[in-house]
Short mmCIF file of C-alpha atoms and ligand atoms in Angstrom, two decimals:
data_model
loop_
_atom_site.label_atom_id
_atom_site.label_comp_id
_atom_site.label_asym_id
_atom_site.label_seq_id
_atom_site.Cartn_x
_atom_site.Cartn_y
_atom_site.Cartn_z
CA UNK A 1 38.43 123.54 0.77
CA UNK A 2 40.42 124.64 -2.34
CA UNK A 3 42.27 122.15 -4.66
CA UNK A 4 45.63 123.87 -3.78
CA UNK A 5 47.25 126.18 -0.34
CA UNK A 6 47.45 129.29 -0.85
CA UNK A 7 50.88 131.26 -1.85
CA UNK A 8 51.34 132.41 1.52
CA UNK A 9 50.61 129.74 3.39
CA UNK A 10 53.34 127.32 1.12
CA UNK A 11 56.93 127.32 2.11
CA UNK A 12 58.27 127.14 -2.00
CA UNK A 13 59.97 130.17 -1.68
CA UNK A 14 61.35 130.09 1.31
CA UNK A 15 65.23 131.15 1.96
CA UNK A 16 67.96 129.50 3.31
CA UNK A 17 68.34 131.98 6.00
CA UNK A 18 64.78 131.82 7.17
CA UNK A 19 64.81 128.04 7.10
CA UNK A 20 68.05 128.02 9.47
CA UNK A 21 66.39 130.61 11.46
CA UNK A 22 62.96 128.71 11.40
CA UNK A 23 64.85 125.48 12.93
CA UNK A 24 65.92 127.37 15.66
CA UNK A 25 62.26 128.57 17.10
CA UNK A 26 59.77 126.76 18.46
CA UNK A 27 57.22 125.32 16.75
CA UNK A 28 53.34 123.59 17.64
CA UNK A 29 51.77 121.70 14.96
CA UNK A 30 48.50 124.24 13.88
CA UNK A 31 45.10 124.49 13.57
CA UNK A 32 44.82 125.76 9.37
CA UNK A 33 48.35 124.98 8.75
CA UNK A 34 50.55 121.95 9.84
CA UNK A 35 53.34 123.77 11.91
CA UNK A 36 53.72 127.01 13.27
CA UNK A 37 56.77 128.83 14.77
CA UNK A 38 57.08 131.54 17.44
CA UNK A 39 59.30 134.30 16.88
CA UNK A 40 59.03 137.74 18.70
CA UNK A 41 56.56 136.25 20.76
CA UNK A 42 54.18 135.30 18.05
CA UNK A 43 52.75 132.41 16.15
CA UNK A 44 54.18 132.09 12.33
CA UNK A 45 53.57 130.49 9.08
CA UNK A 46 57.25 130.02 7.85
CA UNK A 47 56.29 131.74 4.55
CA UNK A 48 54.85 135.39 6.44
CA UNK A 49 57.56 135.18 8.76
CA UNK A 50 59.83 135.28 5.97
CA UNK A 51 57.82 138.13 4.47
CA UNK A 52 58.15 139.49 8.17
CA UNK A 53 61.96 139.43 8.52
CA UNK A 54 61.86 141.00 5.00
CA UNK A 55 59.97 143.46 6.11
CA UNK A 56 62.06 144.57 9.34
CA UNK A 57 64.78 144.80 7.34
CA UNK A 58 64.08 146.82 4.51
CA UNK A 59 61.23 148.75 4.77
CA UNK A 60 61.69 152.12 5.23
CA UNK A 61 58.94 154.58 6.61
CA UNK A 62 57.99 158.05 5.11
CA UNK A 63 56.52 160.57 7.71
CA UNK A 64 53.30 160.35 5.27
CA UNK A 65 52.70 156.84 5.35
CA UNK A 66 49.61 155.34 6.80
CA UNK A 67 49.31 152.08 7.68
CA UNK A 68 46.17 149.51 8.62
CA UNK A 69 46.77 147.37 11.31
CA UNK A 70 44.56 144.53 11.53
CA UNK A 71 44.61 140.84 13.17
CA UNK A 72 43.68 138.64 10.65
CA UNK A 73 39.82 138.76 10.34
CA UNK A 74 39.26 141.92 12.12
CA UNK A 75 38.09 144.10 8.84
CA UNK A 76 40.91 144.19 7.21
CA UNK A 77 39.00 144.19 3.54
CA UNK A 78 36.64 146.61 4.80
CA UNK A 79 38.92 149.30 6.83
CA UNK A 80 41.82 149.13 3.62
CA UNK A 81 37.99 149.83 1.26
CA UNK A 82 37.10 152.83 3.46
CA UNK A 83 40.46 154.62 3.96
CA UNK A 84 41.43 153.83 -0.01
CA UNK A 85 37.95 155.56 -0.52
CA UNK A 86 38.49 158.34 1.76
CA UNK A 87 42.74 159.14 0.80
CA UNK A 88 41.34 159.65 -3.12
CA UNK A 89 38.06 161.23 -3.04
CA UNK A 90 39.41 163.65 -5.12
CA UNK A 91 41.16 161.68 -7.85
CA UNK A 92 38.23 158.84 -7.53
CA UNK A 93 35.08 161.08 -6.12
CA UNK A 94 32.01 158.97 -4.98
CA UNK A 95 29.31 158.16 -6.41
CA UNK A 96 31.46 157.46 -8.96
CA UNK A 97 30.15 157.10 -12.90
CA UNK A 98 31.55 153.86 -12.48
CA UNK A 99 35.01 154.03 -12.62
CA UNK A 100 36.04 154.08 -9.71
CA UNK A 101 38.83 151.18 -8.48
CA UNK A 102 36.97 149.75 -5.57
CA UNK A 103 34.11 148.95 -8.45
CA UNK A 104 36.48 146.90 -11.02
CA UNK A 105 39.59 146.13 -8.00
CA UNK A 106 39.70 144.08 -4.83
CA UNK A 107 40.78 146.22 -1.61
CA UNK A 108 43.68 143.70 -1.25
CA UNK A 109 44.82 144.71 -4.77
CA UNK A 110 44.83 148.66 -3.52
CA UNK A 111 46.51 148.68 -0.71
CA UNK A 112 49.40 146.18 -0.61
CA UNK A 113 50.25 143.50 2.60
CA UNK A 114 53.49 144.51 3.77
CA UNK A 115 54.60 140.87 4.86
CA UNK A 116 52.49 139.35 2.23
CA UNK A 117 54.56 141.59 -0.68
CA UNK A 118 57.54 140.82 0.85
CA UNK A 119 57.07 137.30 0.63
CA UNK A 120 55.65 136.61 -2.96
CA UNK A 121 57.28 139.67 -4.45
CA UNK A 122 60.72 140.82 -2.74
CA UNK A 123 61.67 143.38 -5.10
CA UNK A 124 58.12 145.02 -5.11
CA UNK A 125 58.81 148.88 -5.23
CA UNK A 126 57.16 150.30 -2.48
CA UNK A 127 58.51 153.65 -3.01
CA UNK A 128 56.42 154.06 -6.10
CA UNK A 129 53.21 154.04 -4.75
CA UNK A 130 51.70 157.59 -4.54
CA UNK A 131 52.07 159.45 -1.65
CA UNK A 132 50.43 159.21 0.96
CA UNK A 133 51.54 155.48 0.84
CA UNK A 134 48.69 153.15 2.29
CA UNK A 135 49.45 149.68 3.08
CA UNK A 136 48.45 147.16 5.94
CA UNK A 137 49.84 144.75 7.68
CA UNK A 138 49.16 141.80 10.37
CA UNK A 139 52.69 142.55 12.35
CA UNK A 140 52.41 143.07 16.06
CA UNK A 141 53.63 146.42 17.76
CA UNK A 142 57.19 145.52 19.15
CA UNK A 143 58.08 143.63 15.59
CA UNK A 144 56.97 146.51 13.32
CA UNK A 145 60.09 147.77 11.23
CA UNK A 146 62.03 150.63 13.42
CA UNK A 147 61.19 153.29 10.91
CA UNK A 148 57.80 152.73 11.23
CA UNK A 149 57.88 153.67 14.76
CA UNK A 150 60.34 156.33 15.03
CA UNK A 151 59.13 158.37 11.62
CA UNK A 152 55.78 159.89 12.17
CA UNK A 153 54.04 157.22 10.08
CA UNK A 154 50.44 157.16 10.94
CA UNK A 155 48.98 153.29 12.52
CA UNK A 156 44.65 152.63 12.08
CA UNK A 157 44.20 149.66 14.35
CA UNK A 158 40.96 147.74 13.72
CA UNK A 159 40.39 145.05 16.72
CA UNK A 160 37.43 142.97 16.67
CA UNK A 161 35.37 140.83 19.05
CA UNK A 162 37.54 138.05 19.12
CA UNK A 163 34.83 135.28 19.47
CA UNK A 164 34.06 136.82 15.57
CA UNK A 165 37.41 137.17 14.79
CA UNK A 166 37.77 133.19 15.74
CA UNK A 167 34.71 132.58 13.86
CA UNK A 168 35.60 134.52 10.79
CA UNK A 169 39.29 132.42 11.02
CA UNK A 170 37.44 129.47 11.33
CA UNK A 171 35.25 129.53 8.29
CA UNK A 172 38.14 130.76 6.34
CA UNK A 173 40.71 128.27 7.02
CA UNK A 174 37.76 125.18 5.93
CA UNK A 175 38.21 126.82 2.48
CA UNK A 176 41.97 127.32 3.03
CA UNK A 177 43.66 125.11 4.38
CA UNK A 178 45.81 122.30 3.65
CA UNK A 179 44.26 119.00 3.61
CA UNK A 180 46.04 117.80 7.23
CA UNK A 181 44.45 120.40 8.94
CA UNK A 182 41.27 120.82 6.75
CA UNK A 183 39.17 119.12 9.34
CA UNK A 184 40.40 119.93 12.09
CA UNK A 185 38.31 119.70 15.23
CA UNK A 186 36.70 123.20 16.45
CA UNK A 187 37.31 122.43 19.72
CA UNK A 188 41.11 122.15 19.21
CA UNK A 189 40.87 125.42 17.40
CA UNK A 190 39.02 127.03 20.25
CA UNK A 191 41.94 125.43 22.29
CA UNK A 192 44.73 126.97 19.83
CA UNK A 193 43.48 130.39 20.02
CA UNK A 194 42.73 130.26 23.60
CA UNK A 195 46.32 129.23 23.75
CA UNK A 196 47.54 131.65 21.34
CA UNK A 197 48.99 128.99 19.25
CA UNK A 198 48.07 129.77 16.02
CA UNK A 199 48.57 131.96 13.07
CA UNK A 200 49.22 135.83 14.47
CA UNK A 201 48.72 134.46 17.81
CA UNK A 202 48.27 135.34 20.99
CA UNK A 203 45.50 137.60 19.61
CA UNK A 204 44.76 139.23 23.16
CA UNK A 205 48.61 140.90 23.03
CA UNK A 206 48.32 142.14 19.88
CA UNK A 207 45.42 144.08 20.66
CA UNK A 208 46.65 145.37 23.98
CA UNK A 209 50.10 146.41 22.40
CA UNK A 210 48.27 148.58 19.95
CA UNK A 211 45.39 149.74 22.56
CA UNK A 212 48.34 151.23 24.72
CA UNK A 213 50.26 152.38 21.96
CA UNK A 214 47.29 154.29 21.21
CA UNK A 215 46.56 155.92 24.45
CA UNK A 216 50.19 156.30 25.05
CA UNK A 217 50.82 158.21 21.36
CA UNK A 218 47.14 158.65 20.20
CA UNK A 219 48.41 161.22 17.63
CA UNK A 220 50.01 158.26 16.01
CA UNK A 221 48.29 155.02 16.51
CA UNK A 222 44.49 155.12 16.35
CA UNK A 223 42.26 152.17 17.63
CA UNK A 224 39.21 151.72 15.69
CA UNK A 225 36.54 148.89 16.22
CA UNK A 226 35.05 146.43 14.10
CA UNK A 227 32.18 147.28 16.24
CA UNK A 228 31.93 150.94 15.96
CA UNK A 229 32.66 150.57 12.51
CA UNK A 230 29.59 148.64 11.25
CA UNK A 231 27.18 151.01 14.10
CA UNK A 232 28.14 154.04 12.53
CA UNK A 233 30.54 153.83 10.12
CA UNK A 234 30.09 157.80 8.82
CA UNK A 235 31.33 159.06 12.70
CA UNK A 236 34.45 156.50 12.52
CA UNK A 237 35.20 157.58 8.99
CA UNK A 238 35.13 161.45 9.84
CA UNK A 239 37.41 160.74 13.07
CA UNK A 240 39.50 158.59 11.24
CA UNK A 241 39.72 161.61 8.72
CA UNK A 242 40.59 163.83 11.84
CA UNK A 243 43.61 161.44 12.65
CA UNK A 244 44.82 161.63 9.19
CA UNK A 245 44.87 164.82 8.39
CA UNK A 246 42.45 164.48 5.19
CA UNK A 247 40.57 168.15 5.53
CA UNK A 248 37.03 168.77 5.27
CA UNK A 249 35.08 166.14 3.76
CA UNK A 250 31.26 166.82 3.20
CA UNK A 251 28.76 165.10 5.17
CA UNK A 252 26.98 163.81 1.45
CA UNK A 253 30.47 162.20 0.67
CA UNK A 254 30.85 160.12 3.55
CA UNK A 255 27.58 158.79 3.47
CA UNK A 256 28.61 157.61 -0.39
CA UNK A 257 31.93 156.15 1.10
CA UNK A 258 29.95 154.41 3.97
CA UNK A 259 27.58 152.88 0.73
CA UNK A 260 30.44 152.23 -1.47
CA UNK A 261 32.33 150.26 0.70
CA UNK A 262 29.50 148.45 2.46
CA UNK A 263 29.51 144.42 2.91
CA UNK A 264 26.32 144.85 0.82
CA UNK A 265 28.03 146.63 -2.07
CA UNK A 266 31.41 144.81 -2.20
CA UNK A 267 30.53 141.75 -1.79
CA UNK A 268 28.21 141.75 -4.85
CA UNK A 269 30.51 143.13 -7.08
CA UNK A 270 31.42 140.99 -9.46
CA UNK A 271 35.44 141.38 -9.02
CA UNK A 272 34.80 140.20 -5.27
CA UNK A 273 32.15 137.89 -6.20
CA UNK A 274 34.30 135.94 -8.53
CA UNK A 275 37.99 137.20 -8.82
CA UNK A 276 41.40 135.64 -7.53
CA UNK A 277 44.37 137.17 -5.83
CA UNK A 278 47.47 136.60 -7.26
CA UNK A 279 48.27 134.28 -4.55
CA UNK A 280 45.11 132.25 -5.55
CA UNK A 281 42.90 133.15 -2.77
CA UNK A 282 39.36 133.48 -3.82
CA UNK A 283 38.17 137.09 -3.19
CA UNK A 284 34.19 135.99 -2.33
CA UNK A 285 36.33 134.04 0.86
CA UNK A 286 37.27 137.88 2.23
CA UNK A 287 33.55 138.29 2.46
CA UNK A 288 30.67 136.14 4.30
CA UNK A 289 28.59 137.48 6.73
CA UNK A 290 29.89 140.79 7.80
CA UNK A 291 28.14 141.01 11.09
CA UNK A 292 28.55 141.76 14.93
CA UNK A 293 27.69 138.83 16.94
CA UNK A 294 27.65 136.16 14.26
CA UNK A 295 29.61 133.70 16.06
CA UNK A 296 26.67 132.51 17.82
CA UNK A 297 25.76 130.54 14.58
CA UNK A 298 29.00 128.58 14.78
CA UNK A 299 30.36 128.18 18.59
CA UNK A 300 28.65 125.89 21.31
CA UNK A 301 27.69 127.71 24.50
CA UNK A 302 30.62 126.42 26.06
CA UNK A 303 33.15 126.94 23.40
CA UNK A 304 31.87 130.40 23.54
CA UNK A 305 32.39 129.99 27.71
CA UNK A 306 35.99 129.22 26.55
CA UNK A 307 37.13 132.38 24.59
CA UNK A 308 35.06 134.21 26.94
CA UNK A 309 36.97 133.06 29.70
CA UNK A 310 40.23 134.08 27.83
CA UNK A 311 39.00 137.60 27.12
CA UNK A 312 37.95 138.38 30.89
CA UNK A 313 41.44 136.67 32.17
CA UNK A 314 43.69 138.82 29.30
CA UNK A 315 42.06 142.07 29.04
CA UNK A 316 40.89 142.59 32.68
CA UNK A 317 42.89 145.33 33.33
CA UNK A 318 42.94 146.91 30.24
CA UNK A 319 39.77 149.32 30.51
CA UNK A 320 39.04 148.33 27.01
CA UNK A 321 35.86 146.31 26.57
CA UNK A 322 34.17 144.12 23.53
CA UNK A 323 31.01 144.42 22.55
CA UNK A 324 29.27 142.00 20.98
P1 PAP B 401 41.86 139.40 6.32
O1 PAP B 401 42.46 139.83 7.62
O2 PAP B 401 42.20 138.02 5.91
O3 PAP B 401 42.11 140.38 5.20
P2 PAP B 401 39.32 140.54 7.04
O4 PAP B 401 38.91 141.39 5.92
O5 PAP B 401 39.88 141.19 8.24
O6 PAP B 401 40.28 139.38 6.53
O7 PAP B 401 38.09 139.71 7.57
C1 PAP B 401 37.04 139.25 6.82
C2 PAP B 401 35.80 139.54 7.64
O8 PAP B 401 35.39 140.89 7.40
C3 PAP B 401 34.64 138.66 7.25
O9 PAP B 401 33.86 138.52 8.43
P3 PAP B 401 32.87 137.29 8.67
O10 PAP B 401 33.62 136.04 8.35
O11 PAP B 401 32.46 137.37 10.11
O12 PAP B 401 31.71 137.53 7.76
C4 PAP B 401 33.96 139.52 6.21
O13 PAP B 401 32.62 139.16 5.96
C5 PAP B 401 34.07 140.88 6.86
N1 PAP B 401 33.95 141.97 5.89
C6 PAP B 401 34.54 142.09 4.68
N2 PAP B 401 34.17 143.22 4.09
C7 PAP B 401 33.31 143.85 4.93
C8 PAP B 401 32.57 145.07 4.86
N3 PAP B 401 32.62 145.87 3.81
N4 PAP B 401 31.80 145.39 5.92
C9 PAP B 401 31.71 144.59 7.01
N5 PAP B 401 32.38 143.42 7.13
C10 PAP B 401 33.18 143.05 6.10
#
C-alpha cells in the first residue's frame, strides 16, 4: 500500500453542497475505501461523486466528441492508448522517431477523466482541447450529462470479464487504499461486488445499460471487449475506426498502433514504469498482468463459483456472453 490515499479517493475538497447531499444517501462501509454512497443507483466515493454532480451540470457535449466508457479496470489505460493513437496518426504517425506522446506521456495524461477533472480541477477548460475532444469516463448510462446523450457525441464501451475486472480491482486497491480497508478480507470483497456495493457498483448494470444502448443506437454507443481487444486488437481497432468516422487507415499502421500501445510496450516505458499522476497514483499500478483469464491466480474455486453465480443470475437474458 502507498504512504498516502490517493486525490480522488480523499474527501479534502469536498463542497458543502455535496456533503449535505452526501448525508442524505445511503451509504455501506467499503471494500478499498471506508464508506460509500449510492446515488443514481450506484456506489460512490464522496470525492467522484462530487466530480460526478460537476460533471452533470456543466459539461457540455460537442457533436464531435468521443468518449471511452469504461468500468474501472476494464482497459481503460489501454482503450484511451489505442484511440489517442488512432484520432492523431497524422499529427503523431507510428512508428514514431520517438516523439510521439504515448512514448514520453501516460494515457491518463492524454485523454482527461471527466469526473476525475471535475473533482481535482473544477475550472479545467475542456473546451480547449482539440477537436475531436477525447475523454473517458466511469459514469453509468442514465447519469451521463444530458448533452452527452442528446448531441451526437460518440460512446466506446470497453466491458470486461468481470471475475478480471474484480481481480484487477483487487490488486489495485492493496496498493491504494486507505489503511482501514487495506486488508480487507477477499471474501468480503467478492461479497461487495457480488452485492454491488462498492466503488462504480453494481458492475452487471452498468454493462447492460451500455450493451442495450448499443444495440438500441449502435451508431452512437459501441461495445467493445476487453476480450476481443487483446485476440485481435488490429480488427477492433479498424471497426472502432469505422464507428468513428476516422477514414482509411493502412493495414501497416494499425499493426504499429496494435505494437505501440501493447501491455508489452507501455508498460516498459519508463514514464509508466516510474511516473506519478498528479493525483499521486503510481502509473506502473495501471499496468500488471494484462491478460484474459488471470483471475485464476488470485480467486479460490469457490469465490470464482461466487461471481460466477452473479454473472449467470444478472446477464441471463441479455444475449451477451463473457469469455474468459
Ligand atoms: P482504470 O479503470 O483504473 O483506468 P484500467 O486501465 O481499466 O484501469 O485497468 C487496468 C488493467 O488493464 C490492468 O489489468 P490487470 O490488473 O488484470 O493486469 C492492466 O494490466 C490492464 N492493461 C493496462 N494496459 C494494458 C494494455 N496495453 N493491454 C492490455 N491490458 C492492459
Amino acid at each position: 500500500m502507498s504512504s498516502t490515499s490517493v486525490d480522488y479517493l480523499r474527501d479534502e475538497l469536498l463542497t458543502q453542497e455535496t456533503i449535505d447531499l452526501i448525508s442524505s444517501l445511503p451509504k455501506v462501509k467499503g471494500w478499498l475505501v471506508s464508506e460509500v454512497c449510492q446515488f443514481q443507483g450506484y456506489w460512490y466515493t464522496q470525492a467522484i461523486l462530487q466530480g460526478l454532480l460537476l460533471c452533470q451540470k456543466r459539461f457540455e457535449a460537442k457533436d464531435s466528441d468521443i468518449i471511452l466508457v469504461t468500468n474501472p479496470k476494464s482497459g481503460t489505460t489501454w482503450l484511451k492508448a489505442l484511440v489517442f493513437a488512432l484520432l492523431n496518426r497524422h499529427k503523431f504517425p507510428v512508428p514514431s522517431s520517438g516523439n510521439h506522446p504515448l512514448l514520453v506521456t501516460n494515457p491518463h495524461l492524454l485523454v482527461p477523466f471527466l469526473e476525475g477533472v471535475y473533482y481535482e480541477s473544477p475550472d479545467f477548460d475542456f473546451l480547449g482541447l482539440p477537436t475531436p475532444r477525447l475523454m473517458n469516463t466511469h459514469i453509468p448510462y442514465p447519469s451521463l450529462p444530458e448533452s452527452v446523450k442528446s448531441s451526437s457525441c460518440k460512446i466506446v464501451y470497453c466491458c470486461r470479464n468481470p471475475k478480471d475486472m474484480f481481480v484487477s480491482l483487487w490488486h489495485f486497491g492493496k496498493k491504494l487504499a486507505p489503511k482501514e480497508t487495506a486488508d480487507y478480507p477477499i471474501e468480503k470483497a467478492v461479497e461487495a461486488f457480488c452485492e454491488g456495493k462498492f466503488i462504480g457498483g453494481p458492475f452487471w448494470d452498468h454493462i447492460l445499460e451500455y450493451w442495450y444502448a448499443s444495440r438500441e443506437n449502435p451508431d452512437k454507443v459501441m461495445f467493445v471487449t476487453y476480450e476481443d481487444l487483446k485476440k485481435q486488437t488490429g480488427v477492433e481497432i479498424k471497426r472502432i475506426a469505422e464507428f468513428l468516422g476516422c477514414g482509411f487507415i493502412e493495414e501497416g499502421q494499425v499493426e504499429e498502433i496494435v505494437k505501440l500501445c501493447s501491455f508489452e510496450s507501455l508498460s516498459n516505458l519508463e514514464v509508466n514504469r516510474e511516473g506519478k499522476l498528479p493525483n499521486g497514483i503510481e502509473t506502473k499500478s495501471f499496468f500488471r498482468k494484462g491478460e484474459i483469464g488471470g483471475w485464476r491466480d488470485t480467486l479460490s474455486e469457490s469465490l470464482a463459483a461466487e461471481i460466477d453465480r452473479t454473472i449467470e443470475d444478472k446477464f441471463q437474458d441479455s444475449g451477451l456472453k463473457f469469455s474468459s
